[in-house]
Amino acid sequence: MTGLTGDFELDGDTLHEECGVFGIFGHPGASALTVLGLHALQHRGQEAAGIVSYDKGQFIAERHLGLVGDIFGKNSAHTATLKGSFAIGHNRYSTAGGSAARNIQPLFADLTGGGIAIAHNGNLTNARVLRAKLVQDGAIFQSTSDTEVIIHLTARSSFVPVVDKLVDALKQVEGAYSLIALTSKKLIGARDPWGVRPLVLGILEGAPILASETCALDIIGAEFVRDVKPGEVVVITKDGIESYFPFQQHAGRFCVFEYIYFARPDSNVEGRNVYAARKRIGEQLAKESPVAADMVIPVPDSGVPAALGYAAASGLPFEFGIIRNHYVGRTFIEPSEGIRHFGVRRKHNPNRAILAGKRVVLIDDSIVRGTTSKKIVQMVRDAGASEVHFRVASPPTKHSCFYGVDTPNEHALLAHEMGLDEMARFIGADSLAFVSMDGLYRAVGEDRRDPSAPRFCDACFSGDYPIRVTDPMENAQLSFLAEVA
Ligand code: SF4
């Protein structure tokens, strides 16, 4: 889910997944388990978290800024209030200035026929058009989130019961969504017809669970049942689980970037283990772009599996030549203007004893603006490396994402503006190579040249957007930027 208005400022040179969702139905420890599930999904959103539970005819909501552990940790008063055996939760990536608190999910509303809480991962690509019409018709929005558009459309639907209202609303929206909704009697999961963002079904002691990734099941000892399918709506009640396919069917276009960077490496998404896929991308990269060198080093943490794959396929030793500080928060305060250029050192520090005099293959998952890559290459050179060959475990990121990942405008993307040699000069590398699109598909077990093989969304590399973007492109882009505090 993304914000639709607000001030914005891009703070970084990495792509960010926007949200993680978790829901559990019929377990006495529902809210505590949701806290743990959200904690496992923390990588999908670090700015805010919320949980809505249902108990004795009442929905209870706790939504706050901060990390899951800080909000709902041990002895937290917030967790104590969340009674009941049904709960859904949401991790939100980012916030937009003054509108931050009111955009924290799950969003909740009282409708004819009862209340509904919704937690959404993705981004709607016609939200602005729909919102403008709803406002014209008298709707009063409480937040700037595109998810609230779904709430208003659900509220206005003439269908009954509430599941049919929600499906009626989802038939009107375009874009990417994996969402979880809670009513007084039902837990509902829905994935857009292209299945861009992940959603899995699990079970713990007879209680069904919906979550963005399998790592959220692992943390609570739940069993993985299956992925929710593209275009599927699952309705969980005390009588069991029902499955519907109410939307026009499309071939799935799962986000291939989930394998490259967004999902946790210990998760399985769409039937593939993320760590194994990343390692195979590194192997492909070594086959496609070998280089004479002394060692392979990752930009930690996200470059590690691909670097292991590159090292295995090339026969070069793998070394931790850069050490990552795991205690750097987004709220870190720069000491003063004068030493701001040490920014990258807050997070990464070179291991001089390993790097001095060595020809290094440096592996990272992607290049966005290129400014961080440039600093890391310089840092490795300053630590004494004699050559730095940069290898990227994704094709060049040339286009913006409109489906739930914050990306800069495409003119700020290095690969959109420059060719390979110019990019290599810009980041200061002796050589630069990206994995090919065919190699990427091969690494995730598919043949891109085979028209009958599954396709992914790869629009940020190819510009081939599977879902239309009805909102004006510039404005749709703003919705991502508005998310970044
Ligand atoms: Fe994923 Fe890129 Fe498609 Fe966005 S545009 S859904 S990041 S593959």
Short mmCIF file of C-alpha atoms and ligand atoms in Angstrom, two decimals:
data_model
loop_
_atom_site.label_atom_id
_atom_site.label_comp_id
_atom_site.label_asym_id
_atom_site.label_seq_id
_atom_site.Cartn_x
_atom_site.Cartn_y
_atom_site.Cartn_z
CA MET A 1 0.00 0.00 0.00
CA THR A 2 1.22 3.46 -0.73
CA GLY A 3 0.42 7.01 0.19
CA LEU A 4 -1.33 9.23 -2.28
CA THR A 5 -0.22 12.63 -1.13
CA GLY A 6 2.35 14.18 1.13
CA ASP A 7 5.85 15.55 1.19
CA PHE A 8 8.60 13.24 0.17
CA GLU A 9 12.29 12.89 0.00
CA LEU A 10 14.24 9.91 -1.19
CA ASP A 11 16.68 8.94 1.47
CA GLY A 12 18.51 6.04 -0.03
CA ASP A 13 19.92 4.14 -2.92
CA THR A 14 18.14 0.85 -2.42
CA LEU A 15 14.75 -0.45 -3.39
CA HIS A 16 12.32 -1.22 -0.62
CA GLU A 17 9.46 -3.63 -0.40
CA GLU A 18 6.54 -1.74 1.00
CA CYS A 19 4.69 -4.03 3.33
CA GLY A 20 4.30 -7.40 5.02
CA VAL A 21 1.01 -8.94 6.14
CA PHE A 22 0.04 -11.66 8.59
CA GLY A 23 -3.29 -13.03 9.86
CA ILE A 24 -4.42 -15.93 12.03
CA PHE A 25 -7.91 -17.32 12.66
CA GLY A 26 -9.06 -19.14 15.77
CA HIS A 27 -6.00 -19.41 18.01
CA PRO A 28 -6.02 -18.31 21.69
CA GLY A 29 -2.60 -16.68 21.22
CA ALA A 30 -3.61 -14.86 18.01
CA SER A 31 -2.12 -11.45 18.76
CA ALA A 32 1.16 -12.80 20.23
CA LEU A 33 1.58 -15.04 17.18
CA THR A 34 0.85 -12.06 14.92
CA VAL A 35 3.59 -10.09 16.69
CA LEU A 36 6.05 -12.91 15.95
CA GLY A 37 4.84 -13.21 12.35
CA LEU A 38 5.31 -9.47 11.82
CA HIS A 39 8.73 -9.67 13.44
CA ALA A 40 9.78 -12.31 10.88
CA LEU A 41 8.45 -10.02 8.13
CA GLN A 42 10.24 -6.93 9.47
CA HIS A 43 12.40 -6.76 6.31
CA ARG A 44 9.24 -5.89 4.34
CA GLY A 45 8.57 -2.73 6.33
CA GLN A 46 10.40 -1.00 9.16
CA GLU A 47 8.60 2.28 9.71
CA ALA A 48 5.38 1.24 11.41
CA ALA A 49 3.39 -1.79 12.44
CA GLY A 50 -0.18 -2.47 13.42
CA ILE A 51 -2.39 -5.29 14.64
CA VAL A 52 -6.19 -5.53 14.75
CA SER A 53 -7.76 -8.33 16.78
CA TYR A 54 -11.38 -9.30 17.33
CA ASP A 55 -12.82 -10.24 20.71
CA LYS A 56 -16.36 -10.44 22.09
CA GLY A 57 -18.01 -8.29 19.45
CA GLN A 58 -15.23 -5.71 19.32
CA PHE A 59 -12.35 -4.93 17.02
CA ILE A 60 -9.25 -3.75 18.89
CA ALA A 61 -6.53 -1.85 17.04
CA GLU A 62 -2.94 -0.98 17.98
CA ARG A 63 -1.06 0.88 15.24
CA HIS A 64 2.19 2.68 15.92
CA LEU A 65 5.37 4.00 14.35
CA GLY A 66 8.51 1.93 14.94
CA LEU A 67 9.82 -1.61 14.71
CA VAL A 68 7.64 -4.54 15.70
CA GLY A 69 9.86 -5.39 18.70
CA ASP A 70 9.75 -1.84 19.97
CA ILE A 71 5.97 -1.56 19.66
CA PHE A 72 4.83 -5.05 20.65
CA GLY A 73 7.86 -6.39 22.54
CA LYS A 74 7.91 -8.06 25.94
CA ASN A 75 5.61 -6.43 28.51
CA SER A 76 4.21 -4.06 25.90
CA ALA A 77 0.92 -2.52 26.92
CA HIS A 78 -0.05 -2.54 23.23
CA THR A 79 0.06 -6.34 23.07
CA ALA A 80 -1.93 -6.75 26.29
CA THR A 81 -4.94 -4.94 24.83
CA LEU A 82 -5.12 -7.15 21.73
CA LYS A 83 -7.37 -9.86 23.07
CA GLY A 84 -9.21 -12.49 21.07
CA SER A 85 -8.43 -15.46 18.89
CA PHE A 86 -8.53 -13.64 15.53
CA ALA A 87 -5.89 -11.11 14.49
CA ILE A 88 -4.30 -9.54 11.43
CA GLY A 89 -1.16 -7.42 11.28
CA HIS A 90 0.82 -5.25 8.93
CA ASN A 91 4.36 -3.93 8.61
CA ARG A 92 4.61 -0.68 6.77
CA TYR A 93 7.71 0.37 4.92
CA SER A 94 7.58 4.10 5.13
CA THR A 95 5.73 7.15 6.21
CA ALA A 96 4.91 10.48 4.72
CA GLY A 97 5.45 13.42 7.04
CA GLY A 98 2.44 14.49 9.06
CA SER A 99 0.20 11.86 7.57
CA ALA A 100 2.32 9.04 9.00
CA ALA A 101 0.16 7.84 11.90
CA ARG A 102 -3.16 7.79 10.07
CA ASN A 103 -1.73 5.65 7.27
CA ILE A 104 -0.61 2.84 9.56
CA GLN A 105 -2.45 -0.38 8.80
CA PRO A 106 -4.52 -2.47 9.25
CA LEU A 107 -7.17 0.08 8.27
CA PHE A 108 -10.53 -0.48 9.93
CA ALA A 109 -14.08 0.63 9.16
CA ASP A 110 -17.61 -0.13 10.33
CA LEU A 111 -19.79 -1.06 7.37
CA THR A 112 -23.41 -2.07 6.96
CA GLY A 113 -23.28 -5.64 8.16
CA GLY A 114 -20.25 -5.26 10.45
CA GLY A 115 -16.67 -4.10 10.72
CA ILE A 116 -13.77 -4.94 8.48
CA ALA A 117 -10.01 -4.51 8.94
CA ILE A 118 -7.69 -4.66 5.93
CA ALA A 119 -3.91 -5.11 5.65
CA HIS A 120 -2.52 -4.64 2.14
CA ASN A 121 0.81 -5.33 0.45
CA GLY A 122 1.10 -3.89 -3.05
CA ASN A 123 0.06 -0.77 -4.86
CA LEU A 124 -3.08 0.14 -6.77
CA THR A 125 -2.45 1.73 -10.15
CA ASN A 126 -5.85 3.40 -10.50
CA ALA A 127 -6.18 4.56 -6.88
CA ARG A 128 -5.98 8.26 -7.70
CA VAL A 129 -8.67 8.07 -10.34
CA LEU A 130 -10.95 6.05 -8.03
CA ARG A 131 -10.26 8.29 -5.05
CA ALA A 132 -11.08 11.45 -6.99
CA LYS A 133 -14.41 9.97 -8.01
CA LEU A 134 -15.19 8.76 -4.48
CA VAL A 135 -14.40 12.18 -3.04
CA GLN A 136 -16.60 13.80 -5.68
CA ASP A 137 -19.38 11.44 -4.58
CA GLY A 138 -19.00 12.55 -0.96
CA ALA A 139 -16.53 10.08 0.52
CA ILE A 140 -14.44 11.47 3.37
CA PHE A 141 -10.98 9.91 3.47
CA GLN A 142 -9.19 9.48 6.79
CA SER A 143 -5.79 8.63 5.31
CA THR A 144 -3.76 9.18 2.17
CA SER A 145 -3.37 5.44 1.63
CA ASP A 146 -4.54 3.70 -1.53
CA THR A 147 -5.82 0.89 0.71
CA GLU A 148 -8.57 3.19 1.97
CA VAL A 149 -9.94 3.26 -1.56
CA ILE A 150 -10.67 -0.48 -1.15
CA ILE A 151 -12.46 0.24 2.16
CA HIS A 152 -14.66 2.93 0.57
CA LEU A 153 -15.50 0.77 -2.44
CA THR A 154 -16.34 -2.11 -0.08
CA ALA A 155 -18.56 0.15 2.03
CA ARG A 156 -20.45 1.38 -1.03
CA SER A 157 -21.02 -2.04 -2.57
CA SER A 158 -24.64 -3.15 -2.72
CA PHE A 159 -23.63 -6.81 -2.43
CA VAL A 160 -24.04 -8.89 0.72
CA PRO A 161 -22.33 -10.48 2.58
CA VAL A 162 -19.10 -8.63 3.28
CA VAL A 163 -16.94 -11.04 1.24
CA ASP A 164 -19.01 -10.20 -1.84
CA LYS A 165 -18.67 -6.50 -1.03
CA LEU A 166 -14.90 -6.85 -0.86
CA VAL A 167 -14.74 -8.84 -4.11
CA ASP A 168 -16.95 -6.19 -5.75
CA ALA A 169 -14.44 -3.55 -4.58
CA LEU A 170 -11.44 -5.55 -5.78
CA LYS A 171 -13.04 -5.93 -9.22
CA GLN A 172 -12.86 -2.15 -9.55
CA VAL A 173 -9.23 -1.71 -8.56
CA GLU A 174 -6.19 -2.23 -10.75
CA GLY A 175 -2.67 -2.94 -9.61
CA ALA A 176 -0.90 -5.32 -7.29
CA TYR A 177 -2.31 -6.52 -4.02
CA SER A 178 -1.92 -9.34 -1.59
CA LEU A 179 -4.31 -8.44 1.17
CA ILE A 180 -5.74 -9.89 4.34
CA ALA A 181 -9.09 -8.80 5.76
CA LEU A 182 -10.70 -9.61 9.11
CA THR A 183 -14.41 -9.48 9.86
CA SER A 184 -16.20 -10.67 12.98
CA LYS A 185 -16.52 -14.17 11.55
CA LYS A 186 -14.03 -14.45 8.70
CA LEU A 187 -10.39 -14.13 7.75
CA ILE A 188 -10.12 -13.34 4.04
CA GLY A 189 -7.03 -13.44 1.83
CA ALA A 190 -6.93 -12.11 -1.73
CA ARG A 191 -4.26 -11.88 -4.39
CA ASP A 192 -4.51 -9.82 -7.56
CA PRO A 193 -5.08 -11.78 -10.78
CA TRP A 194 -1.40 -11.50 -11.76
CA GLY A 195 -0.19 -12.57 -8.30
CA VAL A 196 2.52 -9.91 -8.25
CA ARG A 197 3.11 -9.93 -4.49
CA PRO A 198 3.39 -13.13 -2.43
CA LEU A 199 0.82 -14.60 -0.03
CA VAL A 200 0.98 -18.01 1.62
CA LEU A 201 -1.45 -20.15 3.56
CA GLY A 202 -0.27 -22.02 6.67
CA ILE A 203 -1.70 -23.74 9.70
CA LEU A 204 -0.83 -23.93 13.41
CA GLU A 205 -2.68 -26.25 15.78
CA GLY A 206 -5.72 -26.17 13.50
CA ALA A 207 -5.67 -22.37 13.14
CA PRO A 208 -5.30 -21.20 9.51
CA ILE A 209 -2.73 -18.47 8.81
CA LEU A 210 -2.15 -16.08 5.93
CA ALA A 211 1.25 -14.42 5.57
CA SER A 212 3.46 -12.67 3.04
CA GLU A 213 6.24 -15.25 3.30
CA THR A 214 6.95 -18.67 4.77
CA CYS A 215 9.52 -17.24 7.23
CA ALA A 216 6.50 -15.90 9.18
CA LEU A 217 5.20 -19.46 9.48
CA ASP A 218 8.59 -20.85 10.51
CA ILE A 219 8.98 -18.49 13.45
CA ILE A 220 5.82 -19.80 15.12
CA GLY A 221 6.31 -23.43 14.13
CA ALA A 222 3.37 -23.36 11.71
CA GLU A 223 3.09 -25.67 8.75
CA PHE A 224 3.14 -24.36 5.18
CA VAL A 225 -0.01 -25.43 3.33
CA ARG A 226 0.32 -23.69 -0.06
CA ASP A 227 0.71 -20.40 -1.88
CA VAL A 228 -2.53 -18.48 -2.37
CA LYS A 229 -2.93 -18.49 -6.16
CA PRO A 230 -3.01 -15.43 -8.41
CA GLY A 231 -6.60 -14.14 -8.54
CA GLU A 232 -7.68 -16.35 -5.63
CA VAL A 233 -9.82 -15.28 -2.70
CA VAL A 234 -9.67 -17.58 0.33
CA VAL A 235 -12.35 -17.27 2.96
CA ILE A 236 -11.57 -18.81 6.33
CA THR A 237 -14.39 -19.42 8.81
CA LYS A 238 -14.87 -21.77 11.76
CA ASP A 239 -16.25 -24.26 9.21
CA GLY A 240 -13.06 -24.39 7.14
CA ILE A 241 -11.41 -22.76 4.14
CA GLU A 242 -13.19 -21.92 0.89
CA SER A 243 -11.48 -20.80 -2.29
CA TYR A 244 -12.87 -18.61 -5.08
CA PHE A 245 -11.56 -17.22 -8.36
CA PRO A 246 -13.93 -14.31 -8.94
CA PHE A 247 -11.70 -12.21 -11.21
CA GLN A 248 -10.87 -12.48 -14.88
CA GLN A 249 -8.05 -15.02 -15.09
CA HIS A 250 -4.55 -14.06 -16.20
CA ALA A 251 -1.28 -15.93 -16.40
CA GLY A 252 0.61 -15.15 -13.16
CA ARG A 253 3.33 -12.50 -13.22
CA PHE A 254 5.00 -12.84 -9.83
CA CYS A 255 7.57 -10.13 -9.00
CA VAL A 256 10.96 -11.56 -9.95
CA PHE A 257 12.65 -8.99 -7.68
CA GLU A 258 11.29 -10.93 -4.69
CA TYR A 259 13.88 -13.60 -5.57
CA ILE A 260 16.66 -11.08 -6.15
CA TYR A 261 16.27 -8.92 -3.06
CA PHE A 262 12.92 -8.42 -1.31
CA ALA A 263 11.96 -11.76 0.17
CA ARG A 264 13.93 -13.27 3.04
CA PRO A 265 16.43 -15.88 1.83
CA ASP A 266 14.98 -18.55 4.12
CA SER A 267 11.48 -18.10 2.65
CA ASN A 268 9.98 -20.22 -0.09
CA VAL A 269 7.84 -18.15 -2.42
CA GLU A 270 5.87 -19.48 -5.38
CA GLY A 271 7.46 -22.87 -4.87
CA ARG A 272 11.07 -21.70 -4.95
CA ASN A 273 13.54 -21.23 -2.13
CA VAL A 274 14.79 -17.65 -2.21
CA TYR A 275 18.34 -18.42 -1.03
CA ALA A 276 18.78 -21.17 -3.64
CA ALA A 277 17.50 -18.84 -6.39
CA ARG A 278 19.95 -16.10 -5.33
CA LYS A 279 22.85 -18.54 -5.32
CA ARG A 280 21.94 -19.73 -8.82
CA ILE A 281 21.80 -16.11 -10.02
CA GLY A 282 25.42 -15.81 -8.81
CA GLU A 283 26.34 -18.97 -10.70
CA GLN A 284 24.76 -17.58 -13.87
CA LEU A 285 26.63 -14.33 -13.40
CA ALA A 286 29.95 -16.21 -13.11
CA LYS A 287 29.22 -18.16 -16.30
CA GLU A 288 28.16 -15.07 -18.23
CA SER A 289 30.75 -12.60 -16.90
CA PRO A 290 33.91 -14.29 -15.63
CA VAL A 291 36.98 -12.24 -14.73
CA ALA A 292 40.53 -12.97 -13.59
CA ALA A 293 40.54 -12.15 -9.86
CA ASP A 294 41.75 -13.31 -6.45
CA MET A 295 38.49 -13.41 -4.52
CA VAL A 296 34.75 -12.85 -4.55
CA ILE A 297 33.28 -10.57 -1.90
CA PRO A 298 29.62 -9.67 -1.34
CA VAL A 299 28.11 -6.33 -0.48
CA PRO A 300 26.45 -7.70 2.67
CA ASP A 301 23.88 -8.88 3.44
CA SER A 302 21.85 -9.05 0.26
CA GLY A 303 24.81 -9.83 -2.02
CA VAL A 304 25.93 -12.86 0.03
CA PRO A 305 24.01 -15.76 -1.61
CA ALA A 306 24.82 -14.54 -5.16
CA ALA A 307 28.50 -14.11 -4.18
CA LEU A 308 28.56 -17.69 -2.84
CA GLY A 309 27.12 -18.84 -6.18
CA TYR A 310 29.62 -16.78 -8.16
CA ALA A 311 32.51 -18.14 -6.08
CA ALA A 312 31.33 -21.76 -6.45
CA ALA A 313 30.91 -21.45 -10.23
CA SER A 314 34.15 -19.53 -10.81
CA GLY A 315 36.36 -21.49 -8.40
CA LEU A 316 37.46 -18.23 -6.75
CA PRO A 317 37.56 -18.04 -2.94
CA PHE A 318 34.64 -16.34 -1.17
CA GLU A 319 35.66 -13.83 1.51
CA PHE A 320 33.86 -11.37 3.76
CA GLY A 321 35.84 -8.38 2.58
CA ILE A 322 33.18 -5.94 3.78
CA ILE A 323 31.61 -6.18 7.22
CA ARG A 324 28.13 -4.86 7.82
CA ASN A 325 27.05 -3.08 10.97
CA HIS A 326 23.60 -4.46 11.80
CA TYR A 327 22.74 -1.74 14.29
CA VAL A 328 22.22 1.11 11.86
CA GLY A 329 18.67 2.38 12.02
CA ARG A 330 16.94 4.72 9.65
CA THR A 331 16.72 7.23 12.48
CA PHE A 332 20.49 7.58 12.73
CA ILE A 333 21.41 11.23 13.20
CA GLU A 334 24.34 12.51 11.18
CA PRO A 335 26.86 14.08 13.59
CA SER A 336 27.46 17.14 11.43
CA GLU A 337 27.56 18.34 7.84
CA GLY A 338 31.35 18.12 7.79
CA ILE A 339 31.57 14.36 8.24
CA ARG A 340 28.49 13.37 6.31
CA HIS A 341 30.56 11.66 3.61
CA PHE A 342 31.24 8.88 6.08
CA GLY A 343 27.60 7.84 5.57
CA VAL A 344 28.31 4.54 3.83
CA ARG A 345 30.84 3.61 6.55
CA ARG A 346 28.05 3.62 9.11
CA LYS A 347 26.74 0.48 7.48
CA HIS A 348 29.72 -1.10 5.71
CA ASN A 349 33.39 -1.26 6.65
CA PRO A 350 36.12 -2.86 4.54
CA ASN A 351 38.26 -5.64 5.95
CA ARG A 352 41.69 -4.26 4.98
CA ALA A 353 43.64 -7.38 5.95
CA ILE A 354 41.62 -9.36 3.38
CA LEU A 355 41.50 -6.78 0.58
CA ALA A 356 45.04 -5.29 0.43
CA GLY A 357 46.69 -5.93 -2.94
CA LYS A 358 43.87 -8.20 -4.16
CA ARG A 359 41.86 -8.27 -7.40
CA VAL A 360 38.30 -8.34 -6.14
CA VAL A 361 34.97 -9.38 -7.68
CA LEU A 362 32.38 -7.35 -5.78
CA ILE A 363 28.82 -8.73 -5.89
CA ASP A 364 25.67 -6.71 -5.18
CA ASP A 365 22.01 -7.49 -5.81
CA SER A 366 21.20 -4.39 -7.87
CA ILE A 367 22.22 -0.87 -8.81
CA VAL A 368 19.57 1.80 -8.30
CA ARG A 369 21.00 5.33 -8.45
CA GLY A 370 24.60 4.12 -8.35
CA THR A 371 25.71 6.49 -5.61
CA THR A 372 26.09 3.73 -2.99
CA SER A 373 27.87 1.41 -5.46
CA LYS A 374 30.30 4.24 -6.22
CA LYS A 375 31.06 4.73 -2.51
CA ILE A 376 31.52 1.01 -1.90
CA VAL A 377 33.89 0.62 -4.85
CA GLN A 378 35.92 3.57 -3.57
CA MET A 379 35.91 2.12 -0.06
CA VAL A 380 37.26 -1.23 -1.32
CA ARG A 381 39.95 0.57 -3.34
CA ASP A 382 40.89 2.70 -0.34
CA ALA A 383 41.29 -0.53 1.63
CA GLY A 384 44.01 -1.57 -0.83
CA ALA A 385 42.26 -3.67 -3.50
CA SER A 386 44.28 -3.52 -6.73
CA GLU A 387 41.27 -4.13 -9.01
CA VAL A 388 37.51 -3.97 -8.39
CA HIS A 389 35.20 -5.83 -10.78
CA PHE A 390 31.55 -5.14 -10.03
CA ARG A 391 29.02 -7.91 -10.78
CA VAL A 392 25.29 -7.34 -10.29
CA ALA A 393 22.85 -10.16 -9.49
CA SER A 394 20.02 -8.55 -11.48
CA PRO A 395 19.63 -7.07 -14.96
CA PRO A 396 20.01 -3.27 -15.15
CA THR A 397 17.16 -1.54 -13.26
CA LYS A 398 15.92 0.88 -15.91
CA HIS A 399 12.28 1.51 -15.00
CA SER A 400 10.18 2.44 -11.99
CA CYS A 401 7.98 -0.05 -10.18
CA PHE A 402 4.27 0.78 -9.83
CA TYR A 403 3.34 -2.42 -7.99
CA GLY A 404 4.36 -1.86 -4.39
CA VAL A 405 8.10 -1.19 -4.35
CA ASP A 406 9.42 2.29 -3.89
CA THR A 407 11.71 3.29 -6.71
CA PRO A 408 12.95 6.66 -7.84
CA ASN A 409 11.66 8.24 -11.03
CA GLU A 410 13.30 6.35 -13.90
CA HIS A 411 15.49 9.35 -14.76
CA ALA A 412 17.19 8.86 -11.39
CA LEU A 413 18.02 5.22 -12.19
CA LEU A 414 21.62 4.90 -13.31
CA ALA A 415 20.89 2.20 -15.91
CA HIS A 416 18.12 4.30 -17.45
CA GLU A 417 20.49 7.17 -18.04
CA MET A 418 23.79 5.44 -18.92
CA GLY A 419 25.22 2.58 -20.95
CA LEU A 420 27.39 -0.13 -19.40
CA ASP A 421 30.78 1.54 -19.91
CA GLU A 422 29.55 4.87 -18.64
CA MET A 423 28.05 3.19 -15.57
CA ALA A 424 31.36 1.40 -14.88
CA ARG A 425 33.17 4.75 -15.07
CA PHE A 426 30.55 6.37 -12.85
CA ILE A 427 30.90 3.82 -10.05
CA GLY A 428 34.65 3.64 -10.55
CA ALA A 429 34.87 -0.12 -11.26
CA ASP A 430 37.50 -1.75 -13.49
CA SER A 431 34.68 -3.72 -15.09
CA LEU A 432 30.91 -3.99 -14.63
CA ALA A 433 28.44 -6.71 -15.64
CA PHE A 434 24.81 -7.56 -14.87
CA VAL A 435 23.17 -10.96 -15.07
CA SER A 436 21.15 -11.29 -18.29
CA MET A 437 17.37 -11.61 -18.28
CA ASP A 438 17.66 -15.12 -19.73
CA GLY A 439 20.20 -15.97 -17.00
CA LEU A 440 17.89 -14.59 -14.31
CA TYR A 441 14.97 -16.69 -15.57
CA ARG A 442 17.25 -19.74 -15.77
CA ALA A 443 18.32 -19.17 -12.17
CA VAL A 444 14.71 -19.30 -11.00
CA GLY A 445 14.14 -22.44 -13.05
CA GLU A 446 12.36 -21.05 -16.10
CA ASP A 447 13.17 -20.68 -19.79
CA ARG A 448 12.38 -17.13 -20.85
CA ARG A 449 12.50 -18.09 -24.54
CA ASP A 450 9.82 -20.75 -24.11
CA PRO A 451 6.45 -19.07 -24.72
CA SER A 452 4.68 -21.75 -22.65
CA ALA A 453 6.94 -21.27 -19.58
CA PRO A 454 5.76 -19.15 -16.62
CA ARG A 455 6.57 -15.45 -16.83
CA PHE A 456 7.34 -13.03 -14.05
CA CYS A 457 6.85 -9.34 -13.64
CA ASP A 458 10.24 -8.00 -14.73
CA ALA A 459 9.03 -4.53 -15.65
CA CYS A 460 11.73 -2.64 -13.77
CA PHE A 461 14.25 -4.30 -16.09
CA SER A 462 12.23 -4.70 -19.29
CA GLY A 463 9.62 -1.92 -19.15
CA ASP A 464 6.99 -4.61 -19.88
CA TYR A 465 4.33 -3.71 -17.31
CA PRO A 466 1.81 -6.56 -16.97
CA ILE A 467 -0.87 -4.42 -15.27
CA ARG A 468 -1.89 -1.12 -16.76
CA VAL A 469 -1.13 2.06 -14.87
CA THR A 470 -4.32 4.10 -15.16
CA ASP A 471 -3.20 6.85 -12.81
CA PRO A 472 -1.09 9.41 -14.63
CA MET A 473 2.45 7.97 -14.64
CA GLU A 474 4.01 10.96 -12.92
CA ASN A 475 1.38 10.95 -10.20
CA ALA A 476 1.56 7.18 -9.81
CA GLN A 477 5.28 7.61 -9.28
CA LEU A 478 4.64 10.23 -6.65
CA SER A 479 2.66 7.72 -4.69
CA PHE A 480 5.87 5.77 -4.16
CA LEU A 481 7.96 8.78 -3.39
CA ALA A 482 5.40 9.98 -0.92
CA GLU A 483 6.08 6.89 1.11
CA VAL A 484 9.69 7.69 1.78
CA ALA A 485 10.25 9.81 4.85
FE1 SF4 B 1 8.88 -6.46 -8.99
FE2 SF4 B 1 10.15 -4.83 -10.67
FE3 SF4 B 1 7.72 -5.83 -11.29
FE4 SF4 B 1 8.01 -3.99 -9.36
S1 SF4 B 1 8.39 -3.70 -11.58
S2 SF4 B 1 6.73 -5.84 -9.27
S3 SF4 B 1 9.98 -4.58 -8.45
S4 SF4 B 1 9.65 -6.96 -11.01
#
